[in-house]
Short mmCIF file of C-alpha atoms in Angstrom, two decimals:
data_model
loop_
_atom_site.label_atom_id
_atom_site.label_comp_id
_atom_site.label_asym_id
_atom_site.label_seq_id
_atom_site.Cartn_x
_atom_site.Cartn_y
_atom_site.Cartn_z
CA ALA A 1 69.90 147.65 88.13
CA TRP A 2 70.51 143.95 88.70
CA ASP A 3 68.92 144.06 92.17
CA GLU A 4 65.64 145.41 90.80
CA ALA A 5 65.04 142.69 88.20
CA PRO A 6 61.80 140.70 88.41
CA ILE A 7 63.77 137.44 88.44
CA ASN A 8 66.14 135.90 90.94
CA THR A 9 69.73 135.95 89.75
CA LYS A 10 71.88 133.04 90.87
CA ILE A 11 75.59 133.77 91.10
CA ILE A 12 77.86 130.74 91.02
CA ARG A 13 81.51 130.94 92.00
CA TYR A 14 84.14 129.29 89.84
CA ALA A 15 85.08 127.03 92.78
CA ASP A 16 81.49 125.74 92.85
CA VAL A 17 81.64 124.93 89.13
CA VAL A 18 84.97 123.11 89.56
CA LEU A 19 83.60 121.10 92.49
CA ILE A 20 80.48 120.19 90.50
CA ALA A 21 82.81 118.92 87.76
CA ALA A 22 84.82 116.96 90.37
CA GLU A 23 81.63 115.36 91.67
CA ALA A 24 80.57 114.44 88.12
CA ALA A 25 84.01 112.97 87.43
CA VAL A 26 83.85 110.80 90.56
CA MET A 27 80.33 109.65 89.70
CA SER A 28 81.39 108.72 86.15
CA GLY A 29 84.55 106.93 87.28
CA ASN A 30 87.02 109.47 85.88
CA ASN A 31 89.38 109.61 88.86
CA ALA A 32 92.12 111.51 87.00
CA LYS A 33 89.76 114.41 86.27
CA ALA A 34 88.32 114.38 89.80
CA LEU A 35 91.84 114.53 91.23
CA GLN A 36 92.74 117.40 88.90
CA TYR A 37 89.65 119.41 89.90
CA ILE A 38 90.05 118.89 93.66
CA ASN A 39 93.71 119.86 93.49
CA MET A 40 92.84 123.00 91.49
CA ILE A 41 90.67 124.13 94.41
CA ARG A 42 93.33 123.30 97.00
CA LYS A 43 96.08 125.05 95.02
CA ARG A 44 94.04 128.25 94.80
CA ALA A 45 93.28 128.12 98.52
CA ARG A 46 96.99 127.81 99.34
CA MET A 47 97.73 131.06 97.46
CA CYS A 48 96.18 133.28 100.14
CA GLY A 49 99.56 134.70 101.18
CA ASP A 50 99.39 133.33 104.73
CA PRO A 51 102.53 131.26 105.48
CA GLY A 52 100.66 129.49 108.27
CA ASN A 53 97.87 128.48 105.89
CA ALA A 54 96.50 125.09 106.89
CA VAL A 55 95.11 124.07 103.47
CA PRO A 56 95.92 120.38 102.95
CA ALA A 57 98.39 119.28 100.31
CA ASP A 58 97.20 117.92 97.00
CA LEU A 59 95.22 114.71 97.05
CA THR A 60 96.75 111.61 95.54
CA GLY A 61 95.28 108.24 94.68
CA THR A 62 91.59 107.61 94.27
CA VAL A 63 89.13 110.43 94.95
CA THR A 64 85.98 109.33 96.76
CA LEU A 65 82.59 111.00 96.83
CA ASP A 66 83.14 111.60 100.56
CA GLN A 67 86.26 113.64 99.74
CA VAL A 68 84.31 115.72 97.22
CA LYS A 69 81.57 116.24 99.81
CA HIS A 70 84.19 117.44 102.30
CA GLU A 71 85.77 119.84 99.80
CA ARG A 72 82.35 121.33 99.00
CA ARG A 73 81.59 121.70 102.69
CA VAL A 74 84.76 123.61 103.50
CA GLU A 75 85.12 125.58 100.26
CA LEU A 76 81.50 126.74 100.11
CA ALA A 77 80.92 127.16 103.85
CA LEU A 78 78.23 129.73 104.70
CA GLU A 79 77.36 130.32 101.02
CA GLY A 80 73.94 128.65 101.12
CA GLN A 81 74.88 125.52 99.14
CA ARG A 82 75.03 122.91 101.88
CA PHE A 83 71.30 122.16 102.09
CA PHE A 84 71.05 121.56 98.36
CA ASP A 85 74.14 119.35 98.41
CA LEU A 86 72.71 117.24 101.23
CA VAL A 87 69.41 116.84 99.39
CA ARG A 88 71.14 115.92 96.12
CA TRP A 89 73.31 113.30 97.84
CA GLY A 90 70.41 111.85 99.83
CA ASP A 91 72.12 112.81 103.11
CA ALA A 92 69.68 115.48 104.30
CA LYS A 93 67.61 113.37 106.70
CA ALA A 94 70.65 111.89 108.43
CA LYS A 95 72.53 115.20 108.68
CA LEU A 96 69.68 117.60 109.45
CA THR A 97 67.27 115.63 111.66
CA GLY A 98 67.82 116.13 115.35
CA MET A 99 69.47 119.53 115.18
CA VAL A 100 68.27 121.73 118.04
CA ARG A 101 67.06 125.03 116.65
CA THR A 102 66.38 127.06 119.77
CA GLY A 103 67.09 127.10 123.46
CA ASP A 104 63.59 125.81 124.18
CA GLY A 105 64.53 122.40 122.76
CA TYR A 106 62.74 122.65 119.41
CA VAL A 107 64.18 119.79 117.33
CA ILE A 108 64.32 119.99 113.54
CA GLU A 109 63.18 116.96 111.58
CA PHE A 110 63.87 116.68 107.87
CA VAL A 111 60.87 115.05 106.18
CA PRO A 112 61.77 113.32 102.90
CA GLY A 113 59.25 114.05 100.17
CA LYS A 114 58.44 117.44 101.70
CA HIS A 115 61.52 119.38 102.69
CA GLU A 116 63.37 118.87 99.41
CA PHE A 117 61.01 121.49 97.98
CA PHE A 118 60.26 125.01 99.07
CA PRO A 119 56.58 125.93 99.22
CA ILE A 120 55.25 127.81 96.21
CA PRO A 121 54.24 131.33 97.28
CA GLN A 122 50.45 131.62 97.47
CA SER A 123 50.58 134.77 95.32
CA GLU A 124 52.12 132.71 92.48
CA ILE A 125 49.48 130.00 92.84
CA ASP A 126 46.78 132.68 92.71
CA LYS A 127 48.29 134.25 89.57
CA SER A 128 48.44 130.88 87.79
CA GLY A 129 44.67 130.60 87.50
CA GLY A 130 44.63 127.13 89.00
CA LYS A 131 47.51 125.71 86.95
CA LEU A 132 49.90 125.57 89.90
CA LYS A 133 49.20 123.36 92.90
CA GLN A 134 51.03 123.55 96.21
CA TYR A 135 53.43 120.70 96.97
CA GLU A 136 51.87 118.07 99.19
CA GLY A 137 52.72 118.69 102.82
CA TRP A 138 52.86 122.46 102.46
#
């Protein structure tokens, strides 16, 4: 079964793929494509059958990277993508540092050069016969 495979399977929703394409279009200066992709996502969201649906109307004009960031944040909320988006955009330190994690006042600090990477499991380092080295800081 798929859940017993020795590899991690990454499932990507179509909306994620469309938003990746929108981001690439903005970054390459193709505003018409970026606008098309963002509006595809919004159109699908409006089709939920709820007459009181508060999904914004189609975008018009120039699409900015900030608008793509917002669309990714709301469309992919709670799907585990946000951290990777923030790292990719270089926004992680500003957005994640200072968040209070617990009631005892523990404050999270994002450390550039360390927290972009997850530590390599020690069991994998051991199996590599010395070929793998842990990331600095871990």
